[in-house]
Amino acid sequence: IPRSYRMMQGFGVNTFRFVNAEGVSHFVKFHWTPMLGTHSLVWDEAMKLGGADPDFHRRDLWEAIERGEYPEWELGVQLITEEQAEQFSFDILDATKIVPEELVPVRPIGKMTLNRNPDNFFAETEQAAFCTAHVVPGIDFSNDPLLAGRIHSYVDTQISRLGGPNFHEIPINAPLASVHNNQRDGMHRQAINRGRVAYEPNSLGGGCPFQAGQTGFMSFPEPVHGDKLRGKPEKFAEHYNQARLFYESQTAVERRHIVNAFRFELSKVTVPAIRERMVANLVNVHEELATGVANGLGLTLPGAATRANTTEVVPEVIQSSELSLRAHPGNGGIRSRCIAVLAAHGANGATIGLVRSMLDKEGAVSKLVSVRLGDIVASTGEKLGVDQTLEMSPSVLFDAVVVADGPESIDALLVDGRTREFMRDAYRHAKTILVLGAGAQLLEACGLPTTLPNGEADPGIIAGTSGKPESAIEQFIIAAGKHKHPERDTDPPLI
């Protein structure tokens, strides 16, 4: 579950072809990798976030672009020859399979930057019509069966959704290079063609436009041998090797979350036999996974489900580090992260100013969160404007938390029970917490330990004094750049 669209990886399920000017073809898989890295939410956090702000992802994207923190994704490709594809133990035209990067590295070839927000959501977003049939020169289709279906169905969908066959002429979908053909009329036509010719070949229009011939779209001349059958290759019947590859490639905390996710979803299945059959399938994937799910459901581990393919298939790769979210930490640090600064009347204004200044220097966004809107009066008498309240902004909306110093401020925060909820959720969701001076009292009042169950210091909880807070703030910035602290993650949560 992505923390933000800006931290979400994109992967083209379908296999296309690249065809160069000499007519040489390679199969191609497309990858989009976020420059901020791949970061995620835990389930409890996601559920609460959806309730607190159902538009969170869209708002997050909009506000980042408005601040000039333009989201970027690197475009990479995997290029595979026909000969390579034939040697793989899996079929690259099977949309349920990936090509491990240990076999074919991803080559970066470009970058996409979102550098402005829509002027009109309906015209520019709701009417955008993505279609697998629309390709540019150099890209061709493969015999990927899912792609073949999408080439038809996507066009049909857009015709129904956008009111007719001319959806490609709506401004947001129109190509930058003008299209020259004799196609006319139909519903919702946008272009105005001059002349009276609507066919070819013709004499009234001087024969124009002429056929593009070899310079237009030409399908790659793939040689085909054998009988034509309505079916799938035998390799499509191997359903478990890549599921095992994915599970084996995760870190321990990611594996635990996968087990928990299966347990959660299957707990809602009301027919016990179906739960048992699902676990029987997981036995074929990985014994640890199946055992964890079975224990969570109160089941005795069943025997393995019958395989569609009884022939043993030996995979080329059994573990791929690139399949873990933690393989892509990104290069952003805490840049564009949203940090909550908890404070109330009597807080140390100088320390708050320093914290916000140092966070701003690193490109983070800080929000002063208190019990109510308006101003809070700092211990020095200065007024600080409150950005958000505990009521409207629970901790799931933030990436990390700073608790300001000031005994009076801590007492005022603890009067509101939402403060405890805020802090406990931040702790439970493995976020970085900085407490300054008297702020440490808030941890104790909320029952939050500063050590891990093994007795080691929690790397995600940092304490500092108001006298010289710079060192603690620097530690906080480094710790918050790690996004989460899985050492604190427990199932069920202890706090």
Short mmCIF file of C-alpha atoms in Angstrom, two decimals:
data_model
loop_
_atom_site.label_atom_id
_atom_site.label_comp_id
_atom_site.label_asym_id
_atom_site.label_seq_id
_atom_site.Cartn_x
_atom_site.Cartn_y
_atom_site.Cartn_z
CA ILE A 1 0.00 0.00 0.00
CA PRO A 2 1.93 3.08 -1.17
CA ARG A 3 2.66 5.93 1.24
CA SER A 4 2.15 8.28 -1.69
CA TYR A 5 1.69 8.11 -5.45
CA ARG A 6 5.08 9.85 -5.49
CA MET A 7 6.61 6.74 -3.87
CA MET A 8 4.81 4.15 -5.99
CA GLN A 9 6.53 1.87 -8.48
CA GLY A 10 5.01 1.27 -11.90
CA PHE A 11 5.40 -1.99 -13.82
CA GLY A 12 4.00 -2.84 -17.21
CA VAL A 13 2.29 -6.22 -16.95
CA ASN A 14 2.12 -6.68 -20.72
CA THR A 15 5.01 -7.54 -23.02
CA PHE A 16 5.47 -5.27 -26.03
CA ARG A 17 8.14 -5.19 -28.74
CA PHE A 18 10.78 -2.63 -29.62
CA VAL A 19 11.54 -2.64 -33.35
CA ASN A 20 14.47 -0.54 -34.58
CA ALA A 21 15.01 1.10 -37.98
CA GLU A 22 16.70 -2.05 -39.29
CA GLY A 23 13.67 -4.16 -38.38
CA VAL A 24 15.40 -5.91 -35.45
CA SER A 25 12.93 -6.77 -32.68
CA HIS A 26 13.27 -7.29 -28.92
CA PHE A 27 10.59 -8.05 -26.39
CA VAL A 28 10.32 -5.19 -23.89
CA LYS A 29 9.03 -4.75 -20.34
CA PHE A 30 8.59 -1.19 -19.02
CA HIS A 31 9.41 -0.07 -15.46
CA TRP A 32 8.77 3.21 -13.63
CA THR A 33 10.88 3.72 -10.48
CA PRO A 34 10.08 6.67 -8.16
CA MET A 35 13.09 8.86 -7.42
CA LEU A 36 11.83 9.28 -3.83
CA GLY A 37 12.00 5.51 -3.36
CA THR A 38 9.30 2.93 -2.69
CA HIS A 39 7.69 3.44 0.72
CA SER A 40 4.51 1.98 2.11
CA LEU A 41 1.87 1.99 4.81
CA VAL A 42 0.98 -0.72 7.29
CA TRP A 43 -2.59 -2.01 7.18
CA ASP A 44 -3.88 -0.32 10.35
CA GLU A 45 -2.34 2.96 9.18
CA ALA A 46 -3.95 2.66 5.75
CA MET A 47 -7.40 2.04 7.19
CA LYS A 48 -7.19 5.05 9.50
CA LEU A 49 -5.75 7.22 6.76
CA GLY A 50 -8.65 6.37 4.45
CA GLY A 51 -11.06 7.49 7.14
CA ALA A 52 -9.16 10.66 8.05
CA ASP A 53 -8.75 11.86 4.46
CA PRO A 54 -10.26 9.79 1.61
CA ASP A 55 -8.54 12.18 -0.85
CA PHE A 56 -5.12 11.84 0.80
CA HIS A 57 -3.20 10.54 -2.23
CA ARG A 58 -4.60 13.12 -4.63
CA ARG A 59 -4.08 15.92 -2.11
CA ASP A 60 -0.52 14.74 -1.42
CA LEU A 61 0.32 14.79 -5.13
CA TRP A 62 -1.31 18.17 -5.70
CA GLU A 63 0.37 19.88 -2.74
CA ALA A 64 3.82 18.50 -3.64
CA ILE A 65 3.53 19.86 -7.19
CA GLU A 66 2.25 23.22 -5.93
CA ARG A 67 5.32 23.47 -3.64
CA GLY A 68 7.61 22.80 -6.58
CA GLU A 69 8.53 19.34 -5.27
CA TYR A 70 7.89 17.78 -8.66
CA PRO A 71 7.48 13.99 -8.46
CA GLU A 72 9.85 12.08 -10.73
CA TRP A 73 9.98 8.52 -12.01
CA GLU A 74 12.84 6.94 -13.93
CA LEU A 75 11.75 4.97 -16.99
CA GLY A 76 13.63 1.71 -17.48
CA VAL A 77 13.27 -1.18 -19.90
CA GLN A 78 14.15 -4.83 -19.97
CA LEU A 79 15.04 -5.90 -23.51
CA ILE A 80 14.79 -9.62 -24.26
CA THR A 81 15.67 -11.40 -27.49
CA GLU A 82 13.53 -14.17 -28.95
CA GLU A 83 16.36 -16.61 -28.21
CA GLN A 84 16.54 -15.55 -24.55
CA ALA A 85 12.80 -15.81 -24.12
CA GLU A 86 12.79 -19.36 -25.45
CA GLN A 87 15.33 -20.45 -22.83
CA PHE A 88 13.47 -19.13 -19.78
CA SER A 89 11.64 -21.61 -17.54
CA PHE A 90 8.61 -19.28 -17.70
CA ASP A 91 6.79 -17.66 -20.61
CA ILE A 92 7.38 -13.91 -20.78
CA LEU A 93 4.03 -13.54 -22.56
CA ASP A 94 2.30 -14.77 -19.39
CA ALA A 95 1.10 -11.59 -17.65
CA THR A 96 1.41 -13.27 -14.22
CA LYS A 97 5.19 -13.64 -14.64
CA ILE A 98 8.02 -11.17 -14.23
CA VAL A 99 11.52 -11.27 -15.69
CA PRO A 100 13.92 -11.22 -12.69
CA GLU A 101 16.44 -8.42 -12.99
CA GLU A 102 19.22 -10.93 -12.29
CA LEU A 103 18.39 -12.41 -15.72
CA VAL A 104 17.73 -9.17 -17.58
CA PRO A 105 18.83 -5.90 -15.93
CA VAL A 106 16.59 -2.83 -16.18
CA ARG A 107 18.17 -0.18 -18.41
CA PRO A 108 17.24 3.43 -17.57
CA ILE A 109 16.27 5.33 -20.72
CA GLY A 110 14.36 8.39 -19.50
CA LYS A 111 12.54 10.22 -16.76
CA MET A 112 9.01 11.54 -16.23
CA THR A 113 8.44 14.66 -14.15
CA LEU A 114 5.01 15.94 -13.12
CA ASN A 115 5.63 19.69 -13.18
CA ARG A 116 2.14 21.17 -13.10
CA ASN A 117 -1.29 20.42 -11.74
CA PRO A 118 -4.40 20.14 -13.95
CA ASP A 119 -6.19 23.38 -14.70
CA ASN A 120 -9.45 21.46 -15.00
CA PHE A 121 -9.81 18.01 -13.51
CA PHE A 122 -12.63 16.91 -15.79
CA ALA A 123 -11.09 18.08 -19.06
CA GLU A 124 -7.54 16.93 -18.28
CA THR A 125 -7.98 13.98 -15.95
CA GLU A 126 -11.43 12.43 -16.19
CA GLN A 127 -11.34 12.49 -20.00
CA ALA A 128 -7.82 11.08 -20.34
CA ALA A 129 -8.11 7.86 -22.36
CA PHE A 130 -5.19 5.47 -22.03
CA CYS A 131 -5.25 2.73 -24.62
CA THR A 132 -2.81 -0.11 -25.26
CA ALA A 133 -3.65 0.03 -29.00
CA HIS A 134 -2.17 3.53 -29.32
CA VAL A 135 1.58 3.15 -29.89
CA VAL A 136 4.31 5.31 -31.38
CA PRO A 137 6.77 4.27 -34.13
CA GLY A 138 9.26 1.73 -32.82
CA ILE A 139 6.78 0.01 -30.50
CA ASP A 140 4.84 -3.04 -31.64
CA PHE A 141 2.66 -5.69 -30.03
CA SER A 142 3.60 -9.20 -28.96
CA ASN A 143 1.41 -12.30 -28.79
CA ASP A 144 0.77 -11.64 -25.11
CA PRO A 145 -2.84 -12.94 -24.81
CA LEU A 146 -3.82 -10.39 -22.16
CA LEU A 147 -2.47 -7.59 -24.34
CA ALA A 148 -4.44 -8.92 -27.32
CA GLY A 149 -7.63 -8.68 -25.29
CA ARG A 150 -6.80 -5.20 -24.03
CA ILE A 151 -6.10 -3.87 -27.52
CA HIS A 152 -9.76 -4.54 -28.29
CA SER A 153 -11.39 -3.90 -24.93
CA TYR A 154 -9.67 -0.61 -24.11
CA VAL A 155 -10.87 0.98 -27.35
CA ASP A 156 -14.37 -0.34 -26.71
CA THR A 157 -14.28 0.99 -23.15
CA GLN A 158 -13.27 4.49 -24.23
CA ILE A 159 -15.96 4.56 -26.92
CA SER A 160 -18.57 3.82 -24.24
CA ARG A 161 -17.03 6.05 -21.56
CA LEU A 162 -16.34 9.12 -23.68
CA GLY A 163 -19.30 9.00 -26.02
CA GLY A 164 -18.07 7.78 -29.38
CA PRO A 165 -15.23 6.72 -31.67
CA ASN A 166 -13.55 10.15 -31.74
CA PHE A 167 -12.33 10.16 -28.13
CA HIS A 168 -8.77 10.45 -29.48
CA GLU A 169 -9.61 13.99 -30.69
CA ILE A 170 -10.52 15.34 -27.26
CA PRO A 171 -7.71 17.86 -26.55
CA ILE A 172 -6.15 15.91 -23.68
CA ASN A 173 -5.93 12.79 -25.89
CA ALA A 174 -5.04 14.42 -29.21
CA PRO A 175 -1.53 13.73 -30.57
CA LEU A 176 0.83 16.69 -30.85
CA ALA A 177 1.59 15.72 -34.45
CA SER A 178 -1.48 16.14 -36.66
CA VAL A 179 -3.05 13.01 -38.12
CA HIS A 180 -3.53 12.91 -41.89
CA ASN A 181 -6.19 10.51 -43.13
CA ASN A 182 -9.60 10.61 -44.74
CA GLN A 183 -11.57 9.39 -41.74
CA ARG A 184 -14.63 11.61 -41.27
CA ASP A 185 -17.59 12.26 -39.02
CA GLY A 186 -18.96 10.07 -36.26
CA MET A 187 -20.10 11.17 -32.81
CA HIS A 188 -18.34 14.03 -31.03
CA ARG A 189 -15.98 14.88 -33.87
CA GLN A 190 -13.51 17.59 -32.82
CA ALA A 191 -11.48 18.16 -36.00
CA ILE A 192 -12.85 20.12 -38.94
CA ASN A 193 -11.65 18.63 -42.23
CA ARG A 194 -11.79 20.65 -45.42
CA GLY A 195 -12.59 19.23 -48.84
CA ARG A 196 -15.07 16.58 -49.86
CA VAL A 197 -12.91 13.47 -50.07
CA ALA A 198 -13.65 10.74 -47.54
CA TYR A 199 -12.05 7.79 -49.30
CA GLU A 200 -8.89 6.60 -50.98
CA PRO A 201 -7.57 6.16 -53.56
CA ASN A 202 -9.10 9.34 -54.94
CA SER A 203 -8.63 11.84 -57.76
CA LEU A 204 -10.58 14.81 -56.31
CA GLY A 205 -8.06 15.24 -53.52
CA GLY A 206 -5.05 14.62 -55.70
CA GLY A 207 -4.75 11.18 -54.16
CA CYS A 208 -3.92 12.68 -50.76
CA PRO A 209 -3.21 11.61 -48.20
CA PHE A 210 -1.02 8.89 -49.65
CA GLN A 211 -0.39 5.56 -47.95
CA ALA A 212 2.49 5.76 -45.50
CA GLY A 213 3.69 2.32 -46.55
CA GLN A 214 6.84 1.18 -44.75
CA THR A 215 7.08 4.49 -42.88
CA GLY A 216 3.73 3.88 -41.18
CA PHE A 217 2.81 1.23 -38.64
CA MET A 218 3.97 -2.21 -39.73
CA SER A 219 3.69 -5.31 -37.56
CA PHE A 220 6.93 -7.16 -36.94
CA PRO A 221 7.07 -10.15 -39.34
CA GLU A 222 7.31 -12.84 -36.68
CA PRO A 223 7.77 -16.33 -38.17
CA VAL A 224 5.20 -18.83 -36.90
CA HIS A 225 5.50 -22.62 -37.03
CA GLY A 226 3.09 -25.38 -36.04
CA ASP A 227 -0.67 -25.59 -35.69
CA LYS A 228 -2.84 -22.75 -34.56
CA LEU A 229 -4.64 -23.66 -31.32
CA ARG A 230 -6.94 -21.84 -28.96
CA GLY A 231 -5.02 -22.44 -25.75
CA LYS A 232 -2.04 -21.44 -23.66
CA PRO A 233 1.56 -22.71 -23.73
CA GLU A 234 2.48 -25.34 -21.15
CA LYS A 235 4.70 -22.86 -19.33
CA PHE A 236 1.58 -20.87 -18.42
CA ALA A 237 0.55 -23.78 -16.15
CA GLU A 238 3.43 -23.25 -13.69
CA HIS A 239 1.74 -21.12 -11.02
CA TYR A 240 3.98 -21.26 -7.96
CA ASN A 241 7.68 -20.67 -8.76
CA GLN A 242 7.38 -16.92 -9.10
CA ALA A 243 5.14 -16.61 -6.04
CA ARG A 244 7.89 -18.43 -4.12
CA LEU A 245 10.50 -16.14 -5.70
CA PHE A 246 8.59 -13.08 -4.51
CA TYR A 247 8.20 -14.36 -0.95
CA GLU A 248 11.83 -15.48 -0.70
CA SER A 249 12.96 -12.02 -1.86
CA GLN A 250 11.30 -10.10 0.97
CA THR A 251 12.83 -8.97 4.23
CA ALA A 252 11.64 -10.58 7.46
CA VAL A 253 9.23 -7.74 8.27
CA GLU A 254 7.80 -7.81 4.73
CA ARG A 255 7.25 -11.56 4.97
CA ARG A 256 5.41 -11.04 8.24
CA HIS A 257 3.16 -8.45 6.65
CA ILE A 258 2.36 -10.82 3.76
CA VAL A 259 1.34 -13.53 6.25
CA ASN A 260 -0.77 -11.02 8.16
CA ALA A 261 -2.46 -9.82 4.96
CA PHE A 262 -3.51 -13.36 3.98
CA ARG A 263 -4.74 -14.01 7.52
CA PHE A 264 -6.77 -10.78 7.53
CA GLU A 265 -8.44 -11.37 4.16
CA LEU A 266 -9.11 -15.07 4.70
CA SER A 267 -10.59 -14.34 8.14
CA LYS A 268 -13.46 -12.67 6.28
CA VAL A 269 -14.13 -15.79 4.16
CA THR A 270 -17.15 -17.47 5.74
CA VAL A 271 -16.71 -20.98 4.25
CA PRO A 272 -13.99 -22.92 6.16
CA ALA A 273 -13.33 -25.23 3.20
CA ILE A 274 -12.37 -22.28 1.01
CA ARG A 275 -9.95 -21.00 3.65
CA GLU A 276 -8.37 -24.45 3.79
CA ARG A 277 -8.10 -24.70 -0.02
CA MET A 278 -6.38 -21.32 -0.14
CA VAL A 279 -3.83 -22.40 2.47
CA ALA A 280 -3.31 -25.63 0.48
CA ASN A 281 -2.29 -23.46 -2.47
CA LEU A 282 0.11 -21.54 -0.24
CA VAL A 283 1.77 -24.83 0.74
CA ASN A 284 2.98 -25.03 -2.86
CA VAL A 285 4.42 -21.53 -2.56
CA HIS A 286 6.33 -21.64 0.74
CA GLU A 287 5.97 -23.72 3.90
CA GLU A 288 6.72 -20.77 6.20
CA LEU A 289 4.03 -18.68 4.52
CA ALA A 290 1.44 -21.47 4.63
CA THR A 291 2.23 -22.34 8.25
CA GLY A 292 1.96 -18.71 9.37
CA VAL A 293 -1.40 -18.24 7.65
CA ALA A 294 -2.74 -21.58 8.92
CA ASN A 295 -1.78 -20.73 12.50
CA GLY A 296 -3.43 -17.33 12.18
CA LEU A 297 -6.65 -18.95 10.98
CA GLY A 298 -6.63 -21.74 13.57
CA LEU A 299 -6.18 -24.41 10.90
CA THR A 300 -4.15 -27.58 10.80
CA LEU A 301 -1.72 -27.25 7.90
CA PRO A 302 -3.37 -29.08 4.96
CA GLY A 303 -1.61 -31.03 2.23
CA ALA A 304 -0.46 -29.25 -0.91
CA ALA A 305 -3.05 -28.45 -3.58
CA THR A 306 -2.91 -30.38 -6.85
CA ARG A 307 -0.69 -28.63 -9.37
CA ALA A 308 -1.83 -27.83 -12.89
CA ASN A 309 1.66 -28.67 -14.10
CA THR A 310 3.00 -31.91 -12.63
CA THR A 311 6.39 -31.57 -14.33
CA GLU A 312 8.96 -29.99 -12.05
CA VAL A 313 10.21 -26.67 -13.42
CA VAL A 314 13.56 -25.47 -12.08
CA PRO A 315 13.64 -21.65 -11.86
CA GLU A 316 16.70 -19.68 -12.92
CA VAL A 317 16.46 -17.30 -9.95
CA ILE A 318 15.23 -18.22 -6.45
CA GLN A 319 15.81 -14.86 -4.78
CA SER A 320 15.81 -11.31 -6.16
CA SER A 321 16.61 -8.39 -3.88
CA GLU A 322 14.99 -5.97 -6.35
CA LEU A 323 11.55 -7.36 -5.46
CA SER A 324 11.72 -5.94 -1.94
CA LEU A 325 10.43 -2.42 -1.29
CA ARG A 326 13.57 -1.81 0.73
CA ALA A 327 15.69 -2.23 -2.41
CA HIS A 328 14.57 1.25 -3.53
CA PRO A 329 15.07 3.68 -0.61
CA GLY A 330 15.28 6.64 -2.99
CA ASN A 331 17.48 9.70 -2.80
CA GLY A 332 15.13 12.14 -1.14
CA GLY A 333 15.92 11.78 2.59
CA ILE A 334 13.11 13.67 4.31
CA ARG A 335 12.56 15.97 1.34
CA SER A 336 8.82 16.64 0.86
CA ARG A 337 7.95 14.58 3.98
CA CYS A 338 5.27 16.05 6.27
CA ILE A 339 6.32 16.41 9.92
CA ALA A 340 3.93 17.16 12.81
CA VAL A 341 5.17 19.51 15.54
CA LEU A 342 2.99 19.00 18.64
CA ALA A 343 2.70 22.06 20.87
CA ALA A 344 0.27 24.09 22.97
CA HIS A 345 0.34 27.25 25.11
CA GLY A 346 3.64 27.53 26.99
CA ALA A 347 5.75 25.67 24.42
CA ASN A 348 9.35 26.72 23.85
CA GLY A 349 9.02 29.02 20.83
CA ALA A 350 12.76 29.28 20.13
CA THR A 351 13.12 25.49 19.90
CA ILE A 352 10.06 25.19 17.65
CA GLY A 353 11.53 27.85 15.37
CA LEU A 354 14.85 26.01 15.19
CA VAL A 355 13.18 22.65 14.47
CA ARG A 356 11.07 24.11 11.67
CA SER A 357 14.03 25.98 10.22
CA MET A 358 16.21 22.86 10.10
CA LEU A 359 13.39 20.78 8.62
CA ASP A 360 12.69 23.44 6.02
CA LYS A 361 16.37 23.45 5.05
CA GLU A 362 16.11 19.72 4.31
CA GLY A 363 13.02 20.26 2.15
CA ALA A 364 10.53 18.80 4.65
CA VAL A 365 7.13 20.33 5.39
CA SER A 366 6.33 20.99 9.06
CA LYS A 367 2.85 21.59 10.48
CA LEU A 368 2.21 23.00 13.95
CA VAL A 369 -0.47 20.74 15.47
CA SER A 370 -2.34 21.70 18.64
CA VAL A 371 -5.64 21.20 20.45
CA ARG A 372 -7.37 24.02 18.56
CA LEU A 373 -6.82 26.48 15.71
CA GLY A 374 -5.70 30.07 16.16
CA ASP A 375 -2.49 31.04 17.93
CA ILE A 376 -0.62 29.45 20.80
CA VAL A 377 1.36 31.71 23.13
CA ALA A 378 4.91 30.44 23.56
CA SER A 379 6.80 30.62 26.86
CA THR A 380 8.56 33.74 25.57
CA GLY A 381 5.23 35.45 24.88
CA GLU A 382 5.40 35.22 21.10
CA LYS A 383 2.37 33.96 19.17
CA LEU A 384 2.68 30.91 16.89
CA GLY A 385 0.00 30.14 14.31
CA VAL A 386 -1.51 26.65 14.50
CA ASP A 387 -1.72 24.86 11.15
CA GLN A 388 -3.85 21.85 12.10
CA THR A 389 -5.61 20.34 15.10
CA LEU A 390 -5.51 16.92 16.71
CA GLU A 391 -9.17 16.56 15.76
CA MET A 392 -8.71 17.14 12.02
CA SER A 393 -5.22 15.70 11.57
CA PRO A 394 -4.41 12.36 13.23
CA SER A 395 -0.83 11.08 13.06
CA VAL A 396 -1.50 8.91 9.98
CA LEU A 397 -1.36 12.10 7.90
CA PHE A 398 2.28 12.68 8.91
CA ASP A 399 5.58 10.92 8.31
CA ALA A 400 7.14 11.74 11.69
CA VAL A 401 6.42 13.64 14.93
CA VAL A 402 8.24 16.27 16.99
CA VAL A 403 7.03 17.00 20.55
CA ALA A 404 8.02 20.51 21.61
CA ASP A 405 9.46 21.34 25.02
CA GLY A 406 7.50 23.13 27.75
CA PRO A 407 5.78 21.62 30.86
CA GLU A 408 2.73 23.85 30.40
CA SER A 409 2.44 22.77 26.77
CA ILE A 410 2.63 19.06 27.68
CA ASP A 411 -0.04 19.47 30.37
CA ALA A 412 -2.34 21.21 27.88
CA LEU A 413 -1.83 18.48 25.27
CA LEU A 414 -2.57 15.71 27.75
CA VAL A 415 -5.93 17.25 28.64
CA ASP A 416 -7.07 16.18 25.15
CA GLY A 417 -7.35 12.38 24.87
CA ARG A 418 -6.60 12.62 21.15
CA THR A 419 -2.99 13.40 22.04
CA ARG A 420 -2.57 9.87 23.37
CA GLU A 421 -4.20 8.42 20.26
CA PHE A 422 -1.93 10.56 18.09
CA MET A 423 1.26 9.43 19.84
CA ARG A 424 0.29 5.76 20.15
CA ASP A 425 -0.56 5.51 16.46
CA ALA A 426 2.70 7.22 15.49
CA TYR A 427 4.53 4.66 17.66
CA ARG A 428 2.47 1.69 16.43
CA HIS A 429 3.06 2.65 12.80
CA ALA A 430 6.83 2.66 13.36
CA LYS A 431 7.36 6.39 12.73
CA THR A 432 10.23 8.52 13.98
CA ILE A 433 9.48 10.54 17.14
CA LEU A 434 11.58 13.41 18.52
CA VAL A 435 10.86 14.62 22.06
CA LEU A 436 12.53 17.78 23.34
CA GLY A 437 12.95 18.56 27.05
CA ALA A 438 9.64 18.09 28.89
CA GLY A 439 8.29 16.40 25.75
CA ALA A 440 9.74 13.15 27.09
CA GLN A 441 6.98 13.22 29.73
CA LEU A 442 4.45 12.74 26.95
CA LEU A 443 6.01 9.39 26.02
CA GLU A 444 5.68 8.19 29.61
CA ALA A 445 2.10 9.47 29.91
CA CYS A 446 1.17 7.61 26.71
CA GLY A 447 2.89 4.41 27.86
CA LEU A 448 5.42 4.45 25.03
CA PRO A 449 8.76 2.73 25.80
CA THR A 450 12.04 4.10 24.47
CA THR A 451 13.55 0.62 24.24
CA LEU A 452 12.72 -2.36 22.04
CA PRO A 453 11.50 -5.71 23.43
CA ASN A 454 15.11 -7.01 23.22
CA GLY A 455 16.28 -4.20 25.51
CA GLU A 456 18.06 -2.17 22.85
CA ALA A 457 17.38 1.54 22.41
CA ASP A 458 14.64 2.32 19.90
CA PRO A 459 16.40 4.01 16.92
CA GLY A 460 13.17 5.77 16.02
CA ILE A 461 12.74 7.62 19.33
CA ILE A 462 15.14 10.50 19.87
CA ALA A 463 15.32 12.73 22.94
CA GLY A 464 16.97 16.13 23.15
CA THR A 465 17.20 19.13 25.44
CA SER A 466 15.99 22.62 24.73
CA GLY A 467 19.41 23.97 25.64
CA LYS A 468 21.27 22.36 22.73
CA PRO A 469 18.71 20.60 20.51
CA GLU A 470 20.67 20.77 17.23
CA SER A 471 22.29 17.35 17.61
CA ALA A 472 18.97 15.65 18.43
CA ILE A 473 17.26 17.37 15.50
CA GLU A 474 20.01 16.18 13.14
CA GLN A 475 19.58 12.61 14.45
CA PHE A 476 15.84 12.95 13.92
CA ILE A 477 16.30 14.07 10.30
CA ILE A 478 18.49 11.04 9.55
CA ALA A 479 16.11 8.63 11.31
CA ALA A 480 13.00 10.07 9.64
CA GLY A 481 14.69 9.63 6.26
CA LYS A 482 14.44 5.86 6.80
CA HIS A 483 10.63 6.25 6.67
CA LYS A 484 9.81 3.58 9.25
CA HIS A 485 11.46 1.55 11.99
CA PRO A 486 10.38 -2.07 11.51
CA GLU A 487 12.20 -3.12 14.70
CA ARG A 488 9.19 -1.68 16.55
CA ASP A 489 6.66 -3.54 14.40
CA THR A 490 4.79 -6.29 16.29
CA ASP A 491 1.79 -8.48 15.60
CA PRO A 492 -0.50 -7.91 17.38
CA PRO A 493 0.63 -4.39 18.31
CA LEU A 494 1.76 -4.16 21.93
CA ILE A 495 0.82 -0.49 22.32
#
